[in-house]
XYZ file of C-alpha atoms in Angstrom:
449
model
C -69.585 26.396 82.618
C -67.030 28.506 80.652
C -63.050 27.854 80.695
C -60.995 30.689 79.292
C -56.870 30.335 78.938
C -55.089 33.469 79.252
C -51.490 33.839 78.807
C -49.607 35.939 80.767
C -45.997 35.098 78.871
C -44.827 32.364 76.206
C -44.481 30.316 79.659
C -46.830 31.656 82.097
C -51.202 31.424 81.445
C -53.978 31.189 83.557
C -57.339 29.284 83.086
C -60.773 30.682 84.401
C -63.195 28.520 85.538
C -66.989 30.011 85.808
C -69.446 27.862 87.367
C -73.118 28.777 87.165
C -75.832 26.923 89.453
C -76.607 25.170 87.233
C -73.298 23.885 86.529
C -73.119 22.486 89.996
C -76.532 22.233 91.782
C -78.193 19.226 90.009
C -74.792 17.259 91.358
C -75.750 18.728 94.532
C -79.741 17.888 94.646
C -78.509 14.583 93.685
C -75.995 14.028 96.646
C -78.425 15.141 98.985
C -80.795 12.478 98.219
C -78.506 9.615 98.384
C -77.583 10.943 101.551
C -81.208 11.120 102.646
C -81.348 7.626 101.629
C -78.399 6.471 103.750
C -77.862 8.751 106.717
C -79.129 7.289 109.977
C -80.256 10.188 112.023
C -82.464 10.025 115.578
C -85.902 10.598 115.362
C -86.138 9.817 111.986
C -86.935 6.153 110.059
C -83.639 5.083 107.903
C -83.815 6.230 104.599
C -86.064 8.734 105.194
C -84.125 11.896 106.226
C -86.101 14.670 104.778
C -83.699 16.754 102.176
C -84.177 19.903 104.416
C -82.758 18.274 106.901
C -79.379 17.294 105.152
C -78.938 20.602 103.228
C -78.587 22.215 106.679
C -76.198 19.383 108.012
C -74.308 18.818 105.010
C -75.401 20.836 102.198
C -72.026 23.257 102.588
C -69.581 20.638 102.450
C -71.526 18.761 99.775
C -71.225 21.753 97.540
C -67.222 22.441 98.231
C -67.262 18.707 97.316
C -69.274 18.823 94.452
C -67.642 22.072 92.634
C -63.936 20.967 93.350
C -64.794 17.653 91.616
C -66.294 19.973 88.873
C -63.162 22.118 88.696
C -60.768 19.342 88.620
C -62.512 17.308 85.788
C -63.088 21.136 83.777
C -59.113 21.953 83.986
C -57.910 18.438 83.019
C -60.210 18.041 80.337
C -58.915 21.739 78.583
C -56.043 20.977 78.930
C -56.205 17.548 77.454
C -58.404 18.532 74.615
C -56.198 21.985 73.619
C -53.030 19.746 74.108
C -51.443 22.145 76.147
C -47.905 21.313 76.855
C -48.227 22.254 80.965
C -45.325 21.352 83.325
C -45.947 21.137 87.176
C -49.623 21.263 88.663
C -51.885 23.813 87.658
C -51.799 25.948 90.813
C -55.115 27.472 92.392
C -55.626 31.176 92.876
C -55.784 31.380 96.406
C -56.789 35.068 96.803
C -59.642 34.403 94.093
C -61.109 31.509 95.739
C -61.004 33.380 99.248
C -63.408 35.548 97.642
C -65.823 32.823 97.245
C -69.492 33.149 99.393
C -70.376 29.386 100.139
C -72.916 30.150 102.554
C -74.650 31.966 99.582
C -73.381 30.828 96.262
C -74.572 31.401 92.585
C -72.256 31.969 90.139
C -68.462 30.930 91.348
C -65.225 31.906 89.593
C -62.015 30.249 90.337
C -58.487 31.173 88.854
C -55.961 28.490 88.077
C -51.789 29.625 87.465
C -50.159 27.344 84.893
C -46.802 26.442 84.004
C -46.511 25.973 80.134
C -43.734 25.141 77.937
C -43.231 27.121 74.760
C -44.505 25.578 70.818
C -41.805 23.107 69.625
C -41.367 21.062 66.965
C -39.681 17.568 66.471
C -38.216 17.135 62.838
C -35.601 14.508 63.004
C -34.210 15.469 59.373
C -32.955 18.933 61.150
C -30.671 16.885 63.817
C -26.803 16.117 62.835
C -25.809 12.430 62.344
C -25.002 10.972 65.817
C -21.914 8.398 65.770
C -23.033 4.977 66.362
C -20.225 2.857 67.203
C -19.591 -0.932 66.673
C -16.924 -2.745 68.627
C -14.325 -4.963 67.349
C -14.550 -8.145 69.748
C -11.611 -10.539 69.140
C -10.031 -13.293 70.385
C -8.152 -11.782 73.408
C -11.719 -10.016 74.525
C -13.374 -13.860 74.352
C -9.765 -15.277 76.035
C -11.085 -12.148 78.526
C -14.450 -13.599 79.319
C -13.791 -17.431 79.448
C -11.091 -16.927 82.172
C -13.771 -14.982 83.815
C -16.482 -17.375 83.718
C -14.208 -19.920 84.532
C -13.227 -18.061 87.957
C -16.945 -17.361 88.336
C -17.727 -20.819 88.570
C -14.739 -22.016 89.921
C -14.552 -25.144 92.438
C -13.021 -25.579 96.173
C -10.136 -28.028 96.386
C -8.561 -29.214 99.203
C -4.349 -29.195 98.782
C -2.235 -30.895 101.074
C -0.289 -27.998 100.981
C -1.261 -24.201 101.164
C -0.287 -21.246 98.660
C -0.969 -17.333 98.385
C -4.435 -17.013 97.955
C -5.877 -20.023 99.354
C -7.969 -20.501 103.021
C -6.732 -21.615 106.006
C -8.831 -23.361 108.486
C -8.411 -24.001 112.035
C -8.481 -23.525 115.888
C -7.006 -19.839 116.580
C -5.819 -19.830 119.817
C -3.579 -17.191 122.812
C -3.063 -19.275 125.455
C -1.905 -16.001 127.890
C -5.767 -14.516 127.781
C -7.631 -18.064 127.181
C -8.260 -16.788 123.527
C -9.846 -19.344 121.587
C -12.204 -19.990 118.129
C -12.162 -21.636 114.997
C -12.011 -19.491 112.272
C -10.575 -19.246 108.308
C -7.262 -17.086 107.562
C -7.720 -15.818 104.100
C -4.559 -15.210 102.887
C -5.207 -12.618 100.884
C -5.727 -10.334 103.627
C -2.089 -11.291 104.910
C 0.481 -8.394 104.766
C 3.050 -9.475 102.019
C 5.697 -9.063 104.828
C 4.080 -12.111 107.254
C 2.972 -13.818 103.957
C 5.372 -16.502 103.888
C 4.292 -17.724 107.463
C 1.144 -18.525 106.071
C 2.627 -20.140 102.617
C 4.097 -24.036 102.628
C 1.823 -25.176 105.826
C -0.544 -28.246 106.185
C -3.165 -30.389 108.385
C -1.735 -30.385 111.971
C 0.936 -27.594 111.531
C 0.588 -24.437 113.828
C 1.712 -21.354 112.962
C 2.407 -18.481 115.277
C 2.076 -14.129 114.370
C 1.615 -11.379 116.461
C -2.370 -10.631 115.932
C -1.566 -6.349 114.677
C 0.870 -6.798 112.445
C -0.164 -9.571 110.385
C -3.288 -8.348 108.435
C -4.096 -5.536 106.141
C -6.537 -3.711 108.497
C -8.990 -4.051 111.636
C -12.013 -5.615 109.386
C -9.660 -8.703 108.856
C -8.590 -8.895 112.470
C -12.472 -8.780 113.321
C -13.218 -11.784 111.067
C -10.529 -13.859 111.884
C -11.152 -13.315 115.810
C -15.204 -12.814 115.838
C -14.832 -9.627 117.567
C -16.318 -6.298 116.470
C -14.257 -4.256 114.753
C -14.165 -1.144 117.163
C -12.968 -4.391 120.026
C -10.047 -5.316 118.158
C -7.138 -2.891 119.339
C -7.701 -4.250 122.398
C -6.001 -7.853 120.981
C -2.097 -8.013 121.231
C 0.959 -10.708 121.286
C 1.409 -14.028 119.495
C -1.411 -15.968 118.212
C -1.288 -19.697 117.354
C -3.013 -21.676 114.346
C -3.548 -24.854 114.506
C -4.435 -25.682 110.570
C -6.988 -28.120 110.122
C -7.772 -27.667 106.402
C -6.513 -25.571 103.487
C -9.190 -24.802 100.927
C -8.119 -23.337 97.507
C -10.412 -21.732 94.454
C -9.771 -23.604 91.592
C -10.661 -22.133 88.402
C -13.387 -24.472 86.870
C -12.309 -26.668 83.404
C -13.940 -26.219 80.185
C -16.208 -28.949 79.732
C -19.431 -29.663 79.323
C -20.024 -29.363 83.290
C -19.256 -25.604 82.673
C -21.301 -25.258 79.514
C -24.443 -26.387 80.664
C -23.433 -23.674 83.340
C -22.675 -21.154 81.761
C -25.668 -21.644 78.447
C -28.230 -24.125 80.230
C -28.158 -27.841 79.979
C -27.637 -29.551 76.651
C -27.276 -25.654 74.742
C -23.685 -26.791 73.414
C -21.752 -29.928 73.384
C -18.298 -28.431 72.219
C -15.529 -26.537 72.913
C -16.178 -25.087 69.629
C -19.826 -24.411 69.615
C -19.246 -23.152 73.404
C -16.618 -20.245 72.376
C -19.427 -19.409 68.829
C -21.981 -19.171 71.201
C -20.320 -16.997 73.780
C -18.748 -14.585 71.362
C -22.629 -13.976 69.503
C -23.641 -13.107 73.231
C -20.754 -10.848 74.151
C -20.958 -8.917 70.854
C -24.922 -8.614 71.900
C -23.954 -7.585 75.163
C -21.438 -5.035 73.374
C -24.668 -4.450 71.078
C -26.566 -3.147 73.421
C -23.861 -1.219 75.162
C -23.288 0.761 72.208
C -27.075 1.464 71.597
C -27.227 3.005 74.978
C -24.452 5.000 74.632
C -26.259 6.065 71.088
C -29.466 6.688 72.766
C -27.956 9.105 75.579
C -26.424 10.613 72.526
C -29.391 11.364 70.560
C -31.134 12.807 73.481
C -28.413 14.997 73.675
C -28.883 15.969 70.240
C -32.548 16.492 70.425
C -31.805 18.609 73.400
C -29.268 20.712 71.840
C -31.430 21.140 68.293
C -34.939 21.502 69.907
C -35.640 24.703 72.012
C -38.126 24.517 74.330
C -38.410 27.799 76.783
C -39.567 26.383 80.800
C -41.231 28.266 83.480
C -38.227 28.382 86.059
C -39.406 29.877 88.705
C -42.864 28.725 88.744
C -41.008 24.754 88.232
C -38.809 25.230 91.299
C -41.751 26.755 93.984
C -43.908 23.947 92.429
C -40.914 21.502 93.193
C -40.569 23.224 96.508
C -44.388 22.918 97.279
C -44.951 19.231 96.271
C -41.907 17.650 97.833
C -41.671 19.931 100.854
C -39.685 18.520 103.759
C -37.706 16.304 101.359
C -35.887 19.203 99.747
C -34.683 22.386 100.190
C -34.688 25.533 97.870
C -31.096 25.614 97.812
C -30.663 21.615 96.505
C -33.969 22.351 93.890
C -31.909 25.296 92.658
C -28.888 22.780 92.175
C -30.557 19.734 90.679
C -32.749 22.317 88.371
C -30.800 22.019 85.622
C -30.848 18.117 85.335
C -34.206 18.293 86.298
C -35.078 20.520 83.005
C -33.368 18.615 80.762
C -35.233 15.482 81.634
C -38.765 17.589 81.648
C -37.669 19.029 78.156
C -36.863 15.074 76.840
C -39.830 13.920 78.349
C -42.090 17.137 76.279
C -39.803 15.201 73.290
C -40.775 11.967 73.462
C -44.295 12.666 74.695
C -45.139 14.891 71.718
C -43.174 11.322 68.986
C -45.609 9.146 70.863
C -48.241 11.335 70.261
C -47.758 11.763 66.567
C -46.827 8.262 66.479
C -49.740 6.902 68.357
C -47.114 4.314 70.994
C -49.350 2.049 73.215
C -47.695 -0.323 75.674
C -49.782 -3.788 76.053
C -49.417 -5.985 79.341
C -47.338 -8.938 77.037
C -44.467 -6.680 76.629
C -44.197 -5.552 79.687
C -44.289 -9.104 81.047
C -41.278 -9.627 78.446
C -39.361 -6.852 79.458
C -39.140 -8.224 82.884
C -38.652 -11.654 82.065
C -35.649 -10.551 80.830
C -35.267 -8.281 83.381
C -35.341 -11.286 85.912
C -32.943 -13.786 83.469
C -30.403 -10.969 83.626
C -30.403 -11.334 87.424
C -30.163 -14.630 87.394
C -27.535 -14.962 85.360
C -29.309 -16.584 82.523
C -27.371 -16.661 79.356
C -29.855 -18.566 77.105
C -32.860 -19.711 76.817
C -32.875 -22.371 79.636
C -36.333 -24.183 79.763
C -36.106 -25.717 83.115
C -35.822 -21.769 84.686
C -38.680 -20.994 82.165
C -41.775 -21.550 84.978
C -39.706 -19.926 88.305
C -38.611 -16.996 85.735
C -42.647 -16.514 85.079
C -43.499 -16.406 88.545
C -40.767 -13.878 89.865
C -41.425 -11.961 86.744
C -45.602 -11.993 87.461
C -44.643 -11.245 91.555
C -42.780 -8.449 90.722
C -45.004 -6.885 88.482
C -47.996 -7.855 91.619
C -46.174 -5.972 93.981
C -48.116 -2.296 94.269
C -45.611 -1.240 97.038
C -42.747 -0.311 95.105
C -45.329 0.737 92.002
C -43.246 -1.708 90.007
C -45.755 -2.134 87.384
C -45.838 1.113 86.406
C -41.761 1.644 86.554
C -41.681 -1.595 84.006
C -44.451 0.416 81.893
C -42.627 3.490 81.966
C -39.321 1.913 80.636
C -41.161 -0.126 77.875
C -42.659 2.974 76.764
C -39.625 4.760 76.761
C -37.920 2.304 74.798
C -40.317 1.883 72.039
C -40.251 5.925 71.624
C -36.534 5.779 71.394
C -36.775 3.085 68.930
C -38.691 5.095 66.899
C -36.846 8.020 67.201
C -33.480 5.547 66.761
C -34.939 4.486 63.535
C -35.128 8.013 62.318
C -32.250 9.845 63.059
C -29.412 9.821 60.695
C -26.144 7.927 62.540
C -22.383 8.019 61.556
C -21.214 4.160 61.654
C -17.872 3.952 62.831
C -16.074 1.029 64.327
C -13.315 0.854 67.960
C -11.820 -1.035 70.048
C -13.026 -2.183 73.391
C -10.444 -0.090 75.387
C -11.754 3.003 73.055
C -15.384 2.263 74.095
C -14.731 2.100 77.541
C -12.770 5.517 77.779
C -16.377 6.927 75.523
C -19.230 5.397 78.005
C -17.270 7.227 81.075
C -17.617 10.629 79.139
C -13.614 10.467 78.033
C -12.305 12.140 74.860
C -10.998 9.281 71.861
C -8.304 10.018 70.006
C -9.439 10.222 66.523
């Protein structure tokens, strides 16, 4: 077998792939006598097909078989073993294997068209310093974030009396069409200008308004009624309430009832050790924030220092080829450029975790969704009685091969322990803002400086 790379341009090569017989026909001789051994045929005892007798049944398709096999494991193998940097599918000659005589073979050559990405080099001492960016989290931001726990896990009340904002329950009623069902009036979907009908009442009060012009738009009139929403124009005149309870959202207290809701049971036992607590994990969460806004940055960087040269038209028919039906020319040709800067960070990282020899092991994985799954949940700290139900939704959602989720979860952990590497080597300009300042600089928004 011989494999020879020719390149055609600094993006464009081919590899030739010359198979000889005997490259391909002890694979063959080999085939045909396990089939001889299986192959039930009339007229002759099982397991004792004569090898005549398959090589004219089978022997053709045994060979295309046998030298594609050949010709895949050949063109990986180069290409893994010269560390060429190809993008897309190598792409068979089609014209070249058409010339092929399989009814009479010897020796077989077979052209394959590759897409290859130019030389590159990654030297992080030739990127600028990136701004990393630490935010100042005071009082007002942890003020911010109790309130919003607080309404989070806020509690139904009952008042004897109703306000803006609260729930009214009871039997909705139009006596003229027979109209009747119990529903829940949420005030908030009141327009301010009937409001006031709606504000001061209590159990056994009734309160009358035209059904059109009392709510802010024809999804409220559908909940309220229990119609569908494109039924609801054909409602008109008074309705009556007859409130049976009011039900408000009471913002919860700070106590230990909320602690052990917010942090897990028995994490804090004080105001004070609640509000330390909470502002180590918001300036975490803030933490991380800022190191993803620093590690779209550095890509950036390494994209704008590191020139790397792509095949683009051979990328976009290749694109075009493998995900035909799902996308058109004209939408590859519009997502190409996003599409090339993620190939050219993935050539990036790929050639780091090379040189740094990154392996991903099953145990961090399984870490990086348990926190995956405690994120979901809400899960603040580390609560021990979620410990055993966070292990088994973490190990089912790893099981599940339909979605490919293990892989996805490998892919990310990978990822992130290239970036860290790459994070730990770039040079960054510390500089410390605001929350407000942040906020405008993860949407892509100029700071002042």
């Amino acid at each position: 077998m011989e494999v020879v790379l020719e390149k055609n341009s600094p993006t464009l090569a081919s590899l030739k792939v010359t198979l000889t017989k005997d490259d391909y026909q002890p694979k063959i001789d080999k085939t045909i006598k396990d089939y001889s051994k299986k192959v039930n045929l009339k007229g002759f005892r099982p397991g004792k097909v004569p090898s005549h007798v398959i090589q004219r049944m089978y022997g053709k398709s045994i060979l295309v078989d046998e030298v594609n096999n050949l010709l895949s494991t050949a063109v990986s193998s180069y290409i893994r073993e010269n560390k060429l940097q190809v993008v897309g599918d190598p792409v068979p000659n089609r014209e070249k294997a058409a010339e092929v005589n399989w009814d009479s073979p010897s020796e077989l050559e077979f052209i394959y068209d590759l897409g290859v990405a130019t030389d590159f080099e990654v030297n992080f001492s030739d990127l600028p310093a990136v701004k990393r960016y630490t935010i100042n989290v005071d009082d007002a931001e942890l003020s911010k974030t109790i309130e919003s726990l607080r309404e989070r896990f806020a509690e139904n009340i009952h008042p004897e009396v109703s306000e803006e904002g609260d729930m009214i329950f009871g039997e909705l009623k139009q006596e003229s069409s027979e109209f009747t069902t119990r529903t829940a009036i949420p005030t908030k979907q009141v327009k301010a200008d009937t409001l006031a009908k709606f504000i001061g009442v209590k159990k056994g009060d009734e309160v009358v308004f035209d059904i059109q012009n009392t709510f802010s738009d024809e999804a409220a009139i559908a909940h309220v009624t229990g119609k569908k929403k494109e039924d609801v124009a054909e409602l008109s005149g008074d309705f009556t309430l007859v409130v049976e309870d009011v039900t408000r959202s009471a913002a919860s207290e700070l106590n230990q009832d909320l602690f052990d809701k917010v942090l897990g049971v028995g994490q804090v036992e004080s105001e004070e050790q609640f509000n330390e607590k909470l502002l180590e994990i918001i300036k975490g969460n803030y933490e991380r924030e800022t190191e993803a806004l620093l590690r779209r940055d550095i890509e950036n960087a390494l994209l704008d220092s590191i020139a790397i040269e792509l095949p683009g038209d051979f990328l976009k028919d290749w694109l075009e080829r493998t995900n035909e039906g799902k996308f058109t020319r004209e939408q590859i040709e519009d997502q190409f450029e996003d599409f090339k800067k993620s190939l050219k960070l993935s050539l990036i990282k790929n050639k780091v975790a090379d040189r740094e020899s990154v392996k991903v092991e099953y145990p961090e994985i399984l870490e990086f969704t348990r926190n995956m799954v405690k994120g979901q949940f809400g899960i603040y700290g580390d609560d021990e009685s979620m410990k055993e139900t966070i292990d088994r939704v973490a190990q089912g959602y790893l099981a599940d091969k339909e979605r490919d989720n293990y892989t996805n979860v490998f892919n990310q952990v990978f990822d992130n322990k290239v970036m860290e590497i790459i994070r730990s080597q770039v040079s960054t300009d510390e500089q410390t803002i605001e929350v407000s300042e942040f906020e405008k600089l993860a949407k892509g928004e100029e700071v002042a400086a």
